[in-house]
Short mmCIF file of C-alpha atoms (C1' of nucleotides) in Angstrom, two decimals:
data_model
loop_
_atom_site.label_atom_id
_atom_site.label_comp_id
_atom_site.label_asym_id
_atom_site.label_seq_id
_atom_site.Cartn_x
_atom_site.Cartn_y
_atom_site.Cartn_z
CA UNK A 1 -10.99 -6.15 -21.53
CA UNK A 2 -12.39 -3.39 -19.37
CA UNK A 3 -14.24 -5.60 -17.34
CA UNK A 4 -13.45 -6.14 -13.48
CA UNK A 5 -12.54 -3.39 -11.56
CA UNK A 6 -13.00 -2.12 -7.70
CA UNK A 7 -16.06 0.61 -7.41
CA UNK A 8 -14.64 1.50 -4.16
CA UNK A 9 -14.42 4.71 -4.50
CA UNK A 10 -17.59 4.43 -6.66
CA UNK A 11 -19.58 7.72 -8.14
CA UNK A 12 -21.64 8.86 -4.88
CA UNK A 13 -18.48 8.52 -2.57
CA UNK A 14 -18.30 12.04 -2.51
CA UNK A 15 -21.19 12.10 -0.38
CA UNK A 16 -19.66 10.14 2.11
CA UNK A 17 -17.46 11.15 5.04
CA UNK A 18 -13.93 11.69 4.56
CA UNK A 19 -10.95 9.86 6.58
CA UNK A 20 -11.46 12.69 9.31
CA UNK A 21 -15.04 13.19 8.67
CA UNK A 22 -15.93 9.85 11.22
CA UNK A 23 -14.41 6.48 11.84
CA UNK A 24 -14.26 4.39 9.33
CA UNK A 25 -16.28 0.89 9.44
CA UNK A 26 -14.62 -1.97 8.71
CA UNK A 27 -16.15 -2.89 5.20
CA UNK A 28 -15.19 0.65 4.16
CA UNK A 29 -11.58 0.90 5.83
CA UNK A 30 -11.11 -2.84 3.26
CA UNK A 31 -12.42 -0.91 -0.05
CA UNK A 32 -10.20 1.84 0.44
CA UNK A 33 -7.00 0.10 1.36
CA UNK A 34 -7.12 -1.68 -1.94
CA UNK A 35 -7.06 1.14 -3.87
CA UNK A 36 -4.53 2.73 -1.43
CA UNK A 37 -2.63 -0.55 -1.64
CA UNK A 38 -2.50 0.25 -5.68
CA UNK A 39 -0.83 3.74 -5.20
CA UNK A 40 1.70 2.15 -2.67
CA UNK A 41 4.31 0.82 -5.42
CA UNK A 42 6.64 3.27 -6.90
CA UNK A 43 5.84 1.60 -10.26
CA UNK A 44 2.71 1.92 -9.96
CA UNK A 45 2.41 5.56 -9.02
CA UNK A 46 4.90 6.46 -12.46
CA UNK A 47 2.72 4.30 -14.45
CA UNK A 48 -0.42 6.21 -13.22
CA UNK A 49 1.08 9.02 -13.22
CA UNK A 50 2.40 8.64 -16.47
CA UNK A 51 -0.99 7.72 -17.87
CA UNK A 52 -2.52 10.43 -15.83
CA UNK A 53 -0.19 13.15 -17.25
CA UNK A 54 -0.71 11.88 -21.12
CA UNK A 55 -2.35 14.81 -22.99
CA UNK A 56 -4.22 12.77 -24.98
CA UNK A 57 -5.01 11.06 -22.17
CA UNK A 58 -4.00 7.36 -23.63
CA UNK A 59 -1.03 5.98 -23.34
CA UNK A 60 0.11 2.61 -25.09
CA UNK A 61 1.43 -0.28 -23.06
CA UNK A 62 4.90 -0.44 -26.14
CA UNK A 63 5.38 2.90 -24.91
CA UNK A 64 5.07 2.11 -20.93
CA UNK A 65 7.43 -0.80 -20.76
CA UNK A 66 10.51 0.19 -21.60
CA UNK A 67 10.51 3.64 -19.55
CA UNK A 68 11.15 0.69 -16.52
CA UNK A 69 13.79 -1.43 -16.19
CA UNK A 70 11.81 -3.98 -15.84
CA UNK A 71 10.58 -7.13 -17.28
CA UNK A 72 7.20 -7.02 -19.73
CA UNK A 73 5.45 -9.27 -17.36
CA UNK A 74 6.23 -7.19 -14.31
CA UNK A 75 4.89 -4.37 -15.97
CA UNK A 76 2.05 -5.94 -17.33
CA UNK A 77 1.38 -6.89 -14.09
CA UNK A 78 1.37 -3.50 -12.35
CA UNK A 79 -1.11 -2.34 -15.17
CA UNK A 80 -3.56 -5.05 -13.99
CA UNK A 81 -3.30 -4.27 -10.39
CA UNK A 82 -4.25 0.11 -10.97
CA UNK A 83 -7.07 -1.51 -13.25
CA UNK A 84 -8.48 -3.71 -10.61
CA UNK A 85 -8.00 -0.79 -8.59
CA UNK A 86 -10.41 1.42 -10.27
CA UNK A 87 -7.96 3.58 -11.50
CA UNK A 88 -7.35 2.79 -15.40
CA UNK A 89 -8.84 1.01 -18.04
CA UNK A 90 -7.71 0.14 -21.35
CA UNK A 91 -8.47 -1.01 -24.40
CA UNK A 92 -7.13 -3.37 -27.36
CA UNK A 93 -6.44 -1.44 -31.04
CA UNK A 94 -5.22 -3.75 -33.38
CA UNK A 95 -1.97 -4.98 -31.94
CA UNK A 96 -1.75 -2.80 -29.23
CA UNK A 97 -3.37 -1.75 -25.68
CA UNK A 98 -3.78 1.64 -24.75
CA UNK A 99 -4.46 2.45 -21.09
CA UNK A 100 -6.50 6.03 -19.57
CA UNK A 101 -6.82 7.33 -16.61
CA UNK A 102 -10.41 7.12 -14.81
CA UNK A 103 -10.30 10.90 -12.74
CA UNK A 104 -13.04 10.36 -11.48
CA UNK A 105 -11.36 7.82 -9.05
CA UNK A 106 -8.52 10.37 -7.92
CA UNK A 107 -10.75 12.99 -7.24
CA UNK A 108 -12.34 11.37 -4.97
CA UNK A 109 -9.72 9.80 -3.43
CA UNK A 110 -8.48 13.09 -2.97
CA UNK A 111 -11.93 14.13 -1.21
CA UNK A 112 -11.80 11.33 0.76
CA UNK A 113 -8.65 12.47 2.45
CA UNK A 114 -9.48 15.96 2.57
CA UNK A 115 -9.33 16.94 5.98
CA UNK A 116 -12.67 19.33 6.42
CA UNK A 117 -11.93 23.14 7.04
CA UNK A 118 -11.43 23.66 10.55
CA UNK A 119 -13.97 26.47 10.66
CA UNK A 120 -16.24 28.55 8.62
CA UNK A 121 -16.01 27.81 4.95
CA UNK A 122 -18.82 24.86 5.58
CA UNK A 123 -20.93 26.43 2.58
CA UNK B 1 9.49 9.67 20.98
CA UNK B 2 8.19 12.31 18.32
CA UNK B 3 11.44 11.79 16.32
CA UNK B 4 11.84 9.85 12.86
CA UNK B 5 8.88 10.23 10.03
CA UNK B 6 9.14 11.00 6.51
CA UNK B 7 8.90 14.30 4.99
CA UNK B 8 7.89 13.06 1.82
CA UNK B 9 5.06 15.24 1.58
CA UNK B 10 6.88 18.29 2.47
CA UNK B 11 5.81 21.98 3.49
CA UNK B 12 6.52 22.84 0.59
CA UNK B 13 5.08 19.76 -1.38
CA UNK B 14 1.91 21.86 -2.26
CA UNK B 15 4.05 23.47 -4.97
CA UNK B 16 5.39 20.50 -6.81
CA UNK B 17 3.60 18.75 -9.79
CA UNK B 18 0.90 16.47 -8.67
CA UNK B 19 -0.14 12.91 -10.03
CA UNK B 20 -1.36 14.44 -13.08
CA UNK B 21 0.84 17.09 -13.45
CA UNK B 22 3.48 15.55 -14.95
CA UNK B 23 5.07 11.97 -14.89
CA UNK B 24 6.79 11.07 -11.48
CA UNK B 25 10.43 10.77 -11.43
CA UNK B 26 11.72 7.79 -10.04
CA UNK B 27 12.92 9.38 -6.21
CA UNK B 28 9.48 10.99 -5.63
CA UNK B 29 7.78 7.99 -6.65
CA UNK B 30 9.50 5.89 -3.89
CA UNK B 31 8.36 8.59 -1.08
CA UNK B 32 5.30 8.94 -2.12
CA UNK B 33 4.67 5.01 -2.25
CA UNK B 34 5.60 5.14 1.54
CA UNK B 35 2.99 6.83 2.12
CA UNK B 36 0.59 5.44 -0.07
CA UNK B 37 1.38 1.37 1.21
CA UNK B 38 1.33 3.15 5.33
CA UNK B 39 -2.63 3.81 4.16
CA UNK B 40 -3.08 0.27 2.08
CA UNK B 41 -4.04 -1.38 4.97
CA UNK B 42 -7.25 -1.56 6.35
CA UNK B 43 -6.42 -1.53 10.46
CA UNK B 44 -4.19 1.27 9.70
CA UNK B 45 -6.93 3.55 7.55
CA UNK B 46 -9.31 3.06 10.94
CA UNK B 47 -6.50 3.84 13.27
CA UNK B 48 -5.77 6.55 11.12
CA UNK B 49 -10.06 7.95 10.83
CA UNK B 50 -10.54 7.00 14.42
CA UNK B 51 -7.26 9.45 15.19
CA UNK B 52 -8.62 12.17 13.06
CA UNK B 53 -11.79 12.20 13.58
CA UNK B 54 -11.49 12.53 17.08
CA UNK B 55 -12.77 16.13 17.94
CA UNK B 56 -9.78 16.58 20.51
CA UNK B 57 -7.05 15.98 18.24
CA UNK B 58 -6.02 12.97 20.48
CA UNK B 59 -6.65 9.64 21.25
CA UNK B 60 -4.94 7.49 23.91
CA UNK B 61 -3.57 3.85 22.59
CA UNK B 62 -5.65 2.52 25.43
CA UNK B 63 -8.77 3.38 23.62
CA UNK B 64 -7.35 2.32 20.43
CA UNK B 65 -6.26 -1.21 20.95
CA UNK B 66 -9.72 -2.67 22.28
CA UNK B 67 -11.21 -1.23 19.12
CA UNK B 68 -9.49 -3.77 16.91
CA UNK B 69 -10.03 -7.45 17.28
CA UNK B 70 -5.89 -7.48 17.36
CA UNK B 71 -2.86 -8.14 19.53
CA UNK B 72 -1.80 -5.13 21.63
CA UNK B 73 1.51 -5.71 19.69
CA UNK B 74 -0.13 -5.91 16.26
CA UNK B 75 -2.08 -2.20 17.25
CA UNK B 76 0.97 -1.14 17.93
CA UNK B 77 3.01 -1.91 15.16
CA UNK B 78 0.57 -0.24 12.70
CA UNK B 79 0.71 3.05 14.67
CA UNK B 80 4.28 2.99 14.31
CA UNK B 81 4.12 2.87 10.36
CA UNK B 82 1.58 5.60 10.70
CA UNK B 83 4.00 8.06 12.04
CA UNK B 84 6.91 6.63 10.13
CA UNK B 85 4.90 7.70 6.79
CA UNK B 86 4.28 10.84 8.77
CA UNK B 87 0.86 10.83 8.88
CA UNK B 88 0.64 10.95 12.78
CA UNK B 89 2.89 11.53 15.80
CA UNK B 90 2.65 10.74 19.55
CA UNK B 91 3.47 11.84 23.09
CA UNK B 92 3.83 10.45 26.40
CA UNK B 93 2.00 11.65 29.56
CA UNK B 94 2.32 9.70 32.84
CA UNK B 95 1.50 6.03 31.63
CA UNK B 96 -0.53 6.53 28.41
CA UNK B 97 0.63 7.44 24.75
CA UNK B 98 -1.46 9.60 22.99
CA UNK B 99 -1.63 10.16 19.23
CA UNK B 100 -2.75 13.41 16.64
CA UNK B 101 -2.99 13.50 13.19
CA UNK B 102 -0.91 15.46 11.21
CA UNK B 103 -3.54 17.17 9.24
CA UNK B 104 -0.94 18.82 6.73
CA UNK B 105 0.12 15.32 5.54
CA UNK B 106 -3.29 14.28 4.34
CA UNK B 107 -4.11 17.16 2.94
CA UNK B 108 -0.95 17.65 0.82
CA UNK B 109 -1.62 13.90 -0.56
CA UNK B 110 -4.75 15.31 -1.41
CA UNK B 111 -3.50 18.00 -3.23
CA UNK B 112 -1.49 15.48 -4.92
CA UNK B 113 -4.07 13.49 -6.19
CA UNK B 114 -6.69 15.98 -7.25
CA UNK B 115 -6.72 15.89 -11.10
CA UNK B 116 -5.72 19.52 -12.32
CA UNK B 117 -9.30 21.12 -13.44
CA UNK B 118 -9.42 20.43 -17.31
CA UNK B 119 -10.47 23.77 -17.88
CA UNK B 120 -11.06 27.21 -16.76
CA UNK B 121 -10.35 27.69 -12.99
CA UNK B 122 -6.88 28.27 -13.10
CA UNK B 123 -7.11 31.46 -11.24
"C1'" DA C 1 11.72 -2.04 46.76
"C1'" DT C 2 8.02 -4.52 44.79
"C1'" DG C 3 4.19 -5.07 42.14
"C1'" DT C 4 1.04 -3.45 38.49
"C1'" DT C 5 -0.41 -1.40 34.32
"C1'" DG C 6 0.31 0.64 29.57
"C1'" DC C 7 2.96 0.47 25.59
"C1'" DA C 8 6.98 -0.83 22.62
"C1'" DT C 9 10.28 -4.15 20.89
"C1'" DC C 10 11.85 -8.87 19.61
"C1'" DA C 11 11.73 -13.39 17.32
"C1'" DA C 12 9.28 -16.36 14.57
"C1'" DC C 13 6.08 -17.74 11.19
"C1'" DA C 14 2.50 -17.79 7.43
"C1'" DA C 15 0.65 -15.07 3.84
"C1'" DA C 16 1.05 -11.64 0.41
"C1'" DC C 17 3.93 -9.19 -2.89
"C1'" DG C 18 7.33 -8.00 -6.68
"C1'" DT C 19 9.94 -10.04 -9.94
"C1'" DC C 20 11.32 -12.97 -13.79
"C1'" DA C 21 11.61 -16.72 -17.56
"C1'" DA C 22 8.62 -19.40 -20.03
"C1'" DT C 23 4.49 -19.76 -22.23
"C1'" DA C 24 0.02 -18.51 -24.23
"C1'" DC C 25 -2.93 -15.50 -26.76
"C1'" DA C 26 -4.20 -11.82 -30.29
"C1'" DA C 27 -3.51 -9.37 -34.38
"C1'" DG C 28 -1.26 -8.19 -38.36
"C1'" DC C 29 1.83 -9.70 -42.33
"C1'" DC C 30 3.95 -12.89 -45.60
"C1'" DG D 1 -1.39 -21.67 -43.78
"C1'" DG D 2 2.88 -20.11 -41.02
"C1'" DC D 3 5.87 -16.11 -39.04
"C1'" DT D 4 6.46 -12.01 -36.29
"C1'" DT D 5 5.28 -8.61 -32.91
"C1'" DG D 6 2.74 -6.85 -28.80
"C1'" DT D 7 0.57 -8.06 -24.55
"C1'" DA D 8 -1.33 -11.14 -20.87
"C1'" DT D 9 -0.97 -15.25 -18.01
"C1'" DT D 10 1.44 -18.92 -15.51
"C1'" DG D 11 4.66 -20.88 -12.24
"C1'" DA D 12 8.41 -20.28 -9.42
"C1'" DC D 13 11.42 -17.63 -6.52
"C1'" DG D 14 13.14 -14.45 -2.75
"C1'" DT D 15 11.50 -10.56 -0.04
"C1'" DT D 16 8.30 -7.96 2.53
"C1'" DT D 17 4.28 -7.69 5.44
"C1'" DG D 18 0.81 -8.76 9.16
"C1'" DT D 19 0.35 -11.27 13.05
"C1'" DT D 20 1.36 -13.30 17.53
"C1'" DG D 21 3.48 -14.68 22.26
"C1'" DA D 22 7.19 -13.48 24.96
"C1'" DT D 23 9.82 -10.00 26.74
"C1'" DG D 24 11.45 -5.28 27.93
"C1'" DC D 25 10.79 -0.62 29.50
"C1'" DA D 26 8.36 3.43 31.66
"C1'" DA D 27 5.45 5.33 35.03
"C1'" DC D 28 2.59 5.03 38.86
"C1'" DA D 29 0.98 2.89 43.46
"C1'" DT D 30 1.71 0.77 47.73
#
DNA sequence: ATGTTGCATCAACAAACGTCAATACAAGCC
DNA sequence: GGCTTGTATTGACGTTTGTTGATGCAACAT
Protein backbone atom coordinates (compact mmCIF):
# COMPACT_ATOMS: atom_id res chain seq x y z
CA UNK A 1 0.00 0.00 0.00
CA UNK A 2 2.97 2.32 0.08
CA UNK A 3 4.19 1.24 -3.05
CA UNK A 4 4.34 3.61 -6.23
CA UNK A 5 5.26 6.94 -5.79
CA UNK A 6 7.25 9.82 -7.89
CA UNK A 7 11.13 10.18 -6.57
CA UNK A 8 11.18 13.39 -8.30
CA UNK A 9 12.26 15.31 -5.93
CA UNK A 10 14.28 12.25 -4.75
CA UNK A 11 16.98 12.42 -1.65
CA UNK A 12 20.14 14.06 -3.51
CA UNK A 13 17.91 16.81 -5.21
CA UNK A 14 19.26 19.14 -2.93
CA UNK A 15 22.37 19.01 -4.73
CA UNK A 16 20.90 20.05 -7.75
CA UNK A 17 20.25 23.54 -9.10
CA UNK A 18 17.30 25.35 -8.10
CA UNK A 19 14.50 26.92 -10.56
CA UNK A 20 16.90 30.06 -10.80
CA UNK A 21 20.02 28.21 -10.29
CA UNK A 22 20.07 27.21 -14.47
CA UNK A 23 17.51 26.24 -17.02
CA UNK A 24 15.80 23.50 -16.50
CA UNK A 25 16.08 20.37 -19.04
CA UNK A 26 13.24 18.98 -20.23
CA UNK A 27 13.20 15.54 -18.33
CA UNK A 28 13.59 17.59 -15.15
CA UNK A 29 11.05 20.55 -15.94
CA UNK A 30 8.34 16.91 -16.42
CA UNK A 31 9.38 15.47 -12.78
CA UNK A 32 8.77 18.59 -11.17
CA UNK A 33 5.52 19.66 -12.73
CA UNK A 34 3.96 16.50 -11.43
CA UNK A 35 4.57 17.13 -8.14
CA UNK A 36 3.74 20.85 -8.71
CA UNK A 37 0.65 19.63 -10.54
CA UNK A 38 -0.23 17.76 -6.98
CA UNK A 39 -0.06 21.06 -4.91
CA UNK A 40 -2.22 22.85 -7.64
CA UNK A 41 -5.80 21.68 -6.23
CA UNK A 42 -7.18 23.47 -3.33
CA UNK A 43 -8.13 20.01 -1.97
CA UNK A 44 -5.21 18.83 -2.25
CA UNK A 45 -3.14 21.52 -0.59
CA UNK A 46 -5.87 21.25 2.79
CA UNK A 47 -5.45 17.62 2.68
CA UNK A 48 -1.59 17.99 2.76
CA UNK A 49 -1.69 20.48 4.73
CA UNK A 50 -3.89 18.95 7.02
CA UNK A 51 -1.73 15.84 7.19
CA UNK A 52 1.29 18.00 7.32
CA UNK A 53 0.05 20.01 10.36
CA UNK A 54 -1.11 16.63 12.38
CA UNK A 55 1.03 16.51 15.57
CA UNK A 56 1.23 13.11 15.56
CA UNK A 57 1.96 13.34 12.28
CA UNK A 58 -0.88 10.66 11.02
CA UNK A 59 -3.95 11.45 10.15
CA UNK A 60 -6.85 8.87 9.34
CA UNK A 61 -8.65 8.94 6.03
CA UNK A 62 -12.56 8.72 8.53
CA UNK A 63 -11.21 11.78 9.83
CA UNK A 64 -10.19 13.53 6.30
CA UNK A 65 -13.41 12.99 4.46
CA UNK A 66 -15.88 14.64 6.00
CA UNK A 67 -13.85 18.03 6.72
CA UNK A 68 -14.82 18.33 2.57
CA UNK A 69 -17.90 18.53 1.15
CA UNK A 70 -17.18 16.15 -0.95
CA UNK A 71 -17.85 12.70 -2.04
CA UNK A 72 -15.56 9.62 -0.42
CA UNK A 73 -14.36 8.76 -3.82
CA UNK A 74 -13.30 12.28 -4.67
CA UNK A 75 -11.41 12.38 -1.68
CA UNK A 76 -10.01 9.16 -1.93
CA UNK A 77 -8.93 10.19 -5.04
CA UNK A 78 -7.01 13.34 -4.11
CA UNK A 79 -5.15 11.13 -1.45
CA UNK A 80 -3.86 8.93 -4.32
CA UNK A 81 -2.76 11.71 -6.48
CA UNK A 82 -0.25 13.62 -3.25
CA UNK A 83 0.87 9.83 -2.84
CA UNK A 84 1.88 9.34 -6.38
CA UNK A 85 3.26 12.62 -5.94
CA UNK A 86 5.82 11.78 -3.42
CA UNK A 87 4.28 13.61 -0.88
CA UNK A 88 2.34 11.08 1.58
CA UNK A 89 2.15 7.64 2.26
CA UNK A 90 -0.11 5.67 4.27
CA UNK A 91 -0.79 2.74 5.74
CA UNK A 92 -3.76 0.15 6.52
CA UNK A 93 -4.55 -0.51 10.60
CA UNK A 94 -7.23 -2.75 10.95
CA UNK A 95 -10.16 -1.03 9.32
CA UNK A 96 -8.68 2.06 8.74
CA UNK A 97 -5.85 4.06 6.63
CA UNK A 98 -3.80 6.52 8.13
CA UNK A 99 -1.86 8.89 5.86
CA UNK A 100 1.84 11.02 6.90
CA UNK A 101 3.48 13.45 5.51
CA UNK A 102 6.98 12.61 3.72
CA UNK A 103 9.06 16.27 4.66
CA UNK A 104 11.54 15.32 3.13
CA UNK A 105 9.68 16.04 -0.22
CA UNK A 106 8.63 19.73 0.84
CA UNK A 107 11.85 20.66 1.86
CA UNK A 108 13.16 20.22 -1.03
CA UNK A 109 10.66 21.47 -2.99
CA UNK A 110 11.11 24.42 -1.08
CA UNK A 111 15.01 24.41 -2.01
CA UNK A 112 14.26 23.91 -5.30
CA UNK A 113 12.49 27.20 -5.57
CA UNK A 114 14.72 29.04 -3.44
CA UNK A 115 15.94 31.78 -5.34
CA UNK A 116 19.96 31.86 -4.37
CA UNK A 117 21.11 34.99 -2.28
CA UNK A 118 21.87 37.67 -4.52
CA UNK A 119 25.28 38.23 -2.97
CA UNK A 120 27.56 37.17 -0.27
CA UNK A 121 26.03 34.61 2.02
CA UNK A 122 27.38 31.74 -0.62
CA UNK A 123 29.04 29.87 2.47
CA UNK B 1 0.77 45.65 -19.80
CA UNK B 2 2.27 45.05 -16.18
CA UNK B 3 -1.30 45.15 -14.75
CA UNK B 4 -3.42 42.05 -13.40
CA UNK B 5 -1.49 39.12 -11.27
CA UNK B 6 -2.36 37.60 -8.10
CA UNK B 7 -1.18 38.63 -4.81
CA UNK B 8 -1.70 35.45 -3.34
CA UNK B 9 1.59 35.25 -1.96
CA UNK B 10 1.56 38.60 -0.48
CA UNK B 11 4.33 40.98 1.10
CA UNK B 12 3.29 40.13 3.89
CA UNK B 13 2.68 36.30 3.23
CA UNK B 14 6.06 35.50 5.00
CA UNK B 15 4.15 35.94 8.27
CA UNK B 16 1.23 33.65 7.81
CA UNK B 17 1.21 29.88 8.75
CA UNK B 18 2.88 27.78 6.18
CA UNK B 19 1.89 24.23 4.79
CA UNK B 20 2.75 22.74 7.97
CA UNK B 21 1.88 25.26 10.17
CA UNK B 22 -1.47 24.71 10.51
CA UNK B 23 -4.34 23.31 8.24
CA UNK B 24 -5.26 25.66 5.24
CA UNK B 25 -8.52 27.32 5.31
CA UNK B 26 -10.51 26.94 2.42
CA UNK B 27 -9.81 30.83 0.68
CA UNK B 28 -6.01 30.47 1.03
CA UNK B 29 -6.09 27.13 -0.32
CA UNK B 30 -7.70 28.34 -3.63
CA UNK B 31 -4.80 31.15 -4.05
CA UNK B 32 -2.30 29.21 -3.30
CA UNK B 33 -3.46 26.37 -5.83
CA UNK B 34 -3.16 29.19 -8.51
CA UNK B 35 -0.04 29.30 -8.05
CA UNK B 36 0.85 25.91 -7.52
CA UNK B 37 -1.21 24.54 -11.09
CA UNK B 38 0.72 28.10 -13.01
CA UNK B 39 4.10 25.83 -12.03
CA UNK B 40 2.40 22.15 -12.83
CA UNK B 41 3.33 22.38 -16.16
CA UNK B 42 6.41 21.50 -17.58
CA UNK B 43 6.84 24.39 -20.58
CA UNK B 44 5.90 26.80 -17.98
CA UNK B 45 8.63 25.56 -15.11
CA UNK B 46 11.41 26.11 -18.16
CA UNK B 47 9.96 29.40 -19.16
CA UNK B 48 9.88 30.17 -15.72
CA UNK B 49 14.10 28.72 -14.93
CA UNK B 50 15.10 30.04 -18.30
CA UNK B 51 13.52 33.68 -16.99
CA UNK B 52 15.26 33.41 -13.72
CA UNK B 53 18.15 32.16 -14.36
CA UNK B 54 19.00 34.63 -16.73
CA UNK B 55 21.87 36.75 -15.12
CA UNK B 56 20.19 40.06 -16.51
CA UNK B 57 16.95 39.69 -14.97
CA UNK B 58 15.41 39.67 -18.54
CA UNK B 59 14.75 37.74 -21.36
CA UNK B 60 13.09 38.85 -24.62
CA UNK B 61 10.00 36.47 -25.91
CA UNK B 62 12.03 36.31 -29.08
CA UNK B 63 14.58 34.20 -27.42
CA UNK B 64 12.02 32.33 -25.60
CA UNK B 65 9.73 30.98 -28.22
CA UNK B 66 12.46 29.14 -30.46
CA UNK B 67 13.49 27.40 -27.28
CA UNK B 68 10.32 25.35 -27.14
CA UNK B 69 9.32 23.00 -29.88
CA UNK B 70 5.77 25.10 -29.62
CA UNK B 71 3.47 27.51 -31.42
CA UNK B 72 4.41 31.17 -30.93
CA UNK B 73 0.77 31.30 -29.58
CA UNK B 74 1.15 28.29 -27.28
CA UNK B 75 4.68 30.23 -25.75
CA UNK B 76 2.69 32.82 -25.31
CA UNK B 77 -0.16 31.69 -23.57
CA UNK B 78 1.97 30.04 -20.83
CA UNK B 79 3.79 33.35 -20.14
CA UNK B 80 0.59 34.88 -19.61
CA UNK B 81 -0.42 32.34 -16.75
CA UNK B 82 3.03 32.98 -15.41
CA UNK B 83 2.35 36.53 -14.60
CA UNK B 84 -1.29 35.94 -13.87
CA UNK B 85 -0.03 33.60 -10.83
CA UNK B 86 2.39 36.44 -10.31
CA UNK B 87 5.36 34.79 -10.68
CA UNK B 88 6.68 37.10 -13.55
CA UNK B 89 5.82 40.41 -15.24
CA UNK B 90 6.73 42.04 -18.58
CA UNK B 91 7.47 45.27 -20.46
CA UNK B 92 7.48 46.57 -23.81
CA UNK B 93 10.43 48.31 -25.55
CA UNK B 94 10.24 49.22 -29.26
CA UNK B 95 9.05 45.80 -30.84
CA UNK B 96 10.13 43.16 -28.26
CA UNK B 97 8.50 42.10 -24.82
CA UNK B 98 10.74 41.36 -22.26
CA UNK B 99 10.08 39.36 -19.09
CA UNK B 100 11.71 39.27 -15.10
CA UNK B 101 11.01 37.13 -12.47
CA UNK B 102 9.50 38.20 -9.53
CA UNK B 103 11.94 36.77 -7.15
CA UNK B 104 9.71 37.59 -3.97
CA UNK B 105 6.99 35.22 -5.29
CA UNK B 106 9.16 32.15 -5.35
CA UNK B 107 10.70 32.69 -2.48
CA UNK B 108 7.59 33.30 -0.31
CA UNK B 109 6.20 29.79 -1.79
CA UNK B 110 9.26 28.60 -0.49
CA UNK B 111 8.82 29.81 2.74
CA UNK B 112 5.56 28.23 2.52
CA UNK B 113 6.58 24.93 1.97
CA UNK B 114 9.61 24.54 4.17
CA UNK B 115 8.54 22.15 7.00
CA UNK B 116 8.88 24.19 10.38
CA UNK B 117 12.33 22.73 11.98
CA UNK B 118 11.08 19.91 14.41
CA UNK B 119 13.24 21.13 16.95
CA UNK B 120 15.52 23.65 18.31
CA UNK B 121 16.15 26.58 15.86
CA UNK B 122 13.38 28.60 16.61
CA UNK B 123 15.44 31.59 17.30
C1' DA C 1 0.99 54.96 -46.63
C1' DT C 2 2.58 50.38 -47.08
C1' DG C 3 4.92 46.53 -45.78
C1' DT C 4 7.32 43.77 -42.24
C1' DT C 5 8.29 41.82 -37.89
C1' DG C 6 7.22 40.59 -32.93
C1' DC C 7 3.77 39.42 -29.84
C1' DA C 8 -1.07 38.83 -28.13
C1' DT C 9 -5.80 37.36 -28.73
C1' DC C 10 -9.51 34.43 -30.74
C1' DA C 11 -11.95 30.18 -32.00
C1' DA C 12 -11.86 25.45 -32.09
C1' DC C 13 -10.62 20.96 -30.73
C1' DA C 14 -8.58 16.87 -28.23
C1' DA C 15 -6.83 15.49 -23.91
C1' DA C 16 -6.66 15.77 -19.06
C1' DC C 17 -9.02 16.76 -14.73
C1' DG C 18 -12.49 16.92 -10.82
C1' DT C 19 -16.51 14.99 -9.50
C1' DC C 20 -20.00 11.53 -8.42
C1' DA C 21 -22.89 7.07 -8.04
C1' DA C 22 -22.12 2.42 -8.19
C1' DT C 23 -19.32 -1.19 -7.12
C1' DA C 24 -15.48 -3.85 -5.17
C1' DC C 25 -12.36 -4.95 -1.54
C1' DA C 26 -10.68 -5.42 3.41
C1' DA C 27 -11.36 -6.00 8.14
C1' DG C 28 -13.90 -6.54 12.09
C1' DC C 29 -18.30 -8.33 14.33
C1' DC C 30 -22.38 -11.22 14.87
C1' DG D 1 -21.00 -18.27 7.30
C1' DG D 2 -23.26 -13.51 6.61
C1' DC D 3 -23.60 -8.33 8.00
C1' DT D 4 -21.61 -3.83 8.67
C1' DT D 5 -18.22 -0.26 8.27
C1' DG D 6 -14.15 2.04 6.13
C1' DT D 7 -11.61 2.76 1.97
C1' DA D 8 -10.26 2.10 -2.97
C1' DT D 9 -11.53 1.44 -7.78
C1' DT D 10 -14.48 1.85 -11.87
C1' DG D 11 -17.19 4.20 -15.34
C1' DA D 12 -19.39 8.14 -16.75
C1' DC D 13 -20.06 13.04 -16.94
C1' DG D 14 -19.15 18.15 -17.53
C1' DT D 15 -15.34 21.39 -17.15
C1' DT D 16 -10.77 22.96 -17.63
C1' DT D 17 -6.38 22.87 -19.97
C1' DG D 18 -2.83 22.71 -23.74
C1' DT D 19 -2.42 23.26 -28.35
C1' DT D 20 -2.91 25.19 -32.96
C1' DG D 21 -4.03 28.23 -37.23
C1' DA D 22 -5.96 32.45 -38.17
C1' DT D 23 -6.27 37.00 -37.00
C1' DG D 24 -5.35 41.48 -34.65
C1' DC D 25 -2.37 45.00 -32.83
C1' DA D 26 2.04 47.62 -32.00
C1' DA D 27 6.28 49.38 -33.52
C1' DC D 28 9.68 50.06 -36.82
C1' DA D 29 11.43 50.69 -41.82
C1' DT D 30 11.08 52.30 -46.35
Amino acid sequence: MSKQGLEVVGQDATCCQGLAGAPLDEERASELAKVFKALGDPVRLRLLSMIASREGGEVCVCEMTPAFDLSQPTVSHHLKLLRQAGLIDCERRGTWVYYWALPGALDRLAAFLTTPQTAGVTA
